[in-house]
């Protein structure tokens, strides 16, 4: 093997997905290729002499025309000012304005792992384009339905979509009913009540505990319920929706008659379904790389499992990966950082004169942990630290914008901070 001469072809990295995992991968890898330590490492990276810098070409493909702060959806769909902040077009993200990063607005339709080619479909022209790569990263996450996530693919259309929803809920004279007591339903109901305190907001859940599908302590679930009621949301437990039908009103206002399996009936101007099963977006991957739910089967170093050609040059991070724990943006960014590290180590393994023993970063099994914003307070729970709640927990986990600034600053989307690189 020989070292990489300055005139050698750049290493081509194709990333499907421009959200937490995808952007984390791209920006940490850009750091490594420039001879710096990855921005999320927290410690100096031991670069190999004469291989401190290397040429890379990073392509990011995403259906949306910008980064959308997914965990901010409950507030983005309640507050018009925040909705403008929650979506930033890729061209307006300073950290991505680099000659070695290219963004393709379109969907990935297929990946040929044997020939290392990927096909994308342009979001506007619908023209298919084939790209060749050296490394591929599946970071396109899960597809979630409305109103859990806006369905628009452009910022312009998203703002229209959000504005229509905000207008409807803010003028709901018969109140708003949120169906589903998972994390999304809880946060959505609470944010609606905080932003529009005069509107009656009711959350209904079919079980006797909130967060019933998560392996969290009863203490965490009970505190979430207490904080939700403290924020002014009416909560109906053990209420499974039977039917909902729009009815005529004398004043022309929007009104739905709602009936539950237990016979209870109520009315509302808006019924928000916060119950859905997210679907994987990675059907573009070969079947050998996917499980029965189309999640990508990965090793601890985030490469796809054996059985697919060039498996060790294909990675997956974020919600699309089959791994333990609750899907969280923190876990996605963490996974993206590890993918960047491991791609760099593989490049060194393949190209350093005399060989290089790759030292891969590996995921451990994630326990069920959560940080949940409920009105003006938050609850956080993990096996190690137990359950805590309060305004201080809200500030630590979310600040005042459901974590937008925390994620923006952690990934340094505003631009790379100057750091001292050493070994």
Phi, psi and omega in degrees: 000152180233158179290168186273109178290155183303331184272000183292157181296141178297153173283125185262121181241123180250125182243119176270106179120123181247043176249211190303309184290317183294314180292323177299316178301309185299313187285323176292323178292323177299320176300310183298318182292338180270001179091007179262173172277146179299139188299339181257007187286320184079001178204163183291145180263131182280083179293151178274132180305135182075359177234023180298324181237144177211152181278128176229149172237115184252123176248127177249127177245132179211144178295325180279159178268012179194177176278124177248126181282091189304317184287353176270002183307316181303325179275324179298332181263013176235332186233120185292325178295317181290327181300328177293327182283328191289342181237120179238122180298144182305324181290347180255009178263108184305321183296342180264354182276080184220140183298341181266004178240129177234137180247129176252122178270101182173174182260149173276126183256331179200152177230125175256100186291332181291314181268356182055057175230146179228142180249132177242155177242116183301135185295331184260306186279341184062023177273133179275138179228137178259135180237143174258152183212165172258325177227141178237138179234119175272109182222033186272357171070207182246151177265120182247149187272165171289141004261018177299320180221139174302146183263351180294150180253352176240150180299320181301312181289325178300318180295325175293314180299314180294319181297319178298318180294316181297319178299318182295313184286330181283346178245026183278086185293340177259009178091173180237135175247125176255123182260117178122120183257034170276188183301317182296313181298318180298310182293322181295314179297316182294316181295321177301317182290323179292315183285325182234072187298337182280348181273135175285123180240127180236131173253131179243139181223142187280347183251178180269358176226141170291165179054035188294339181270358182253145181277061180250161182292155175298328179299315179298315182294321180291321179293321177301318178295316181296318180293324179296315178292324178298328180283353177103006179275132172285135182236127177245111178269161180055038177240104178263126183297131177259309179200158178217129183221137178285139182234158178284146177233156181294325184265002178081006180285156178285132181209136177241135171267125186244136179230141181249162182301327181281002177097347180293141179232149175203172180237156177201155175280328181223137175242116182255118180273107179255027178243115179201158176253106180301145180249141179294146178263001191267030176292351175287344180280154177296151184301333181295341182265354189246151173267190184293342178257013181064021170277148183280127180280118184239157170274169178303333178273011175072009168282155177287153185294160180298154181121348176244138179305140178055039186304323184281003173250010179235128185235163173214135177221155178091201188296337182283349182272143174277105180207162184286168175093168178282137179295122183220153179293328178297318177294325179293316179294321177299315179297320178298320177298317179294321178299315179301314178302315186285328173297315180299318179295323178292321176301315179296318178303319185280334194237347181289134178301129180083358177093159179215128178277107184294134177246099186273144169279137184233140175289145167260170178291128182275128172283172177282106177233154183207148166234123189231122177276125181228094183070234181264004178234172178220157174237138178229143183213139174206157180299329184281314186258356181075207184246130177229157180205164177137179179292327178294326177291321176302313182295319182293322185266330189227345191054226182246017183222034180051038171084007181299307183296325179299312180292318180301315182286323181295318178276353181055049179291339177281357181129150183290130175281149178287129178229155177269123183261129177212181178231000000 
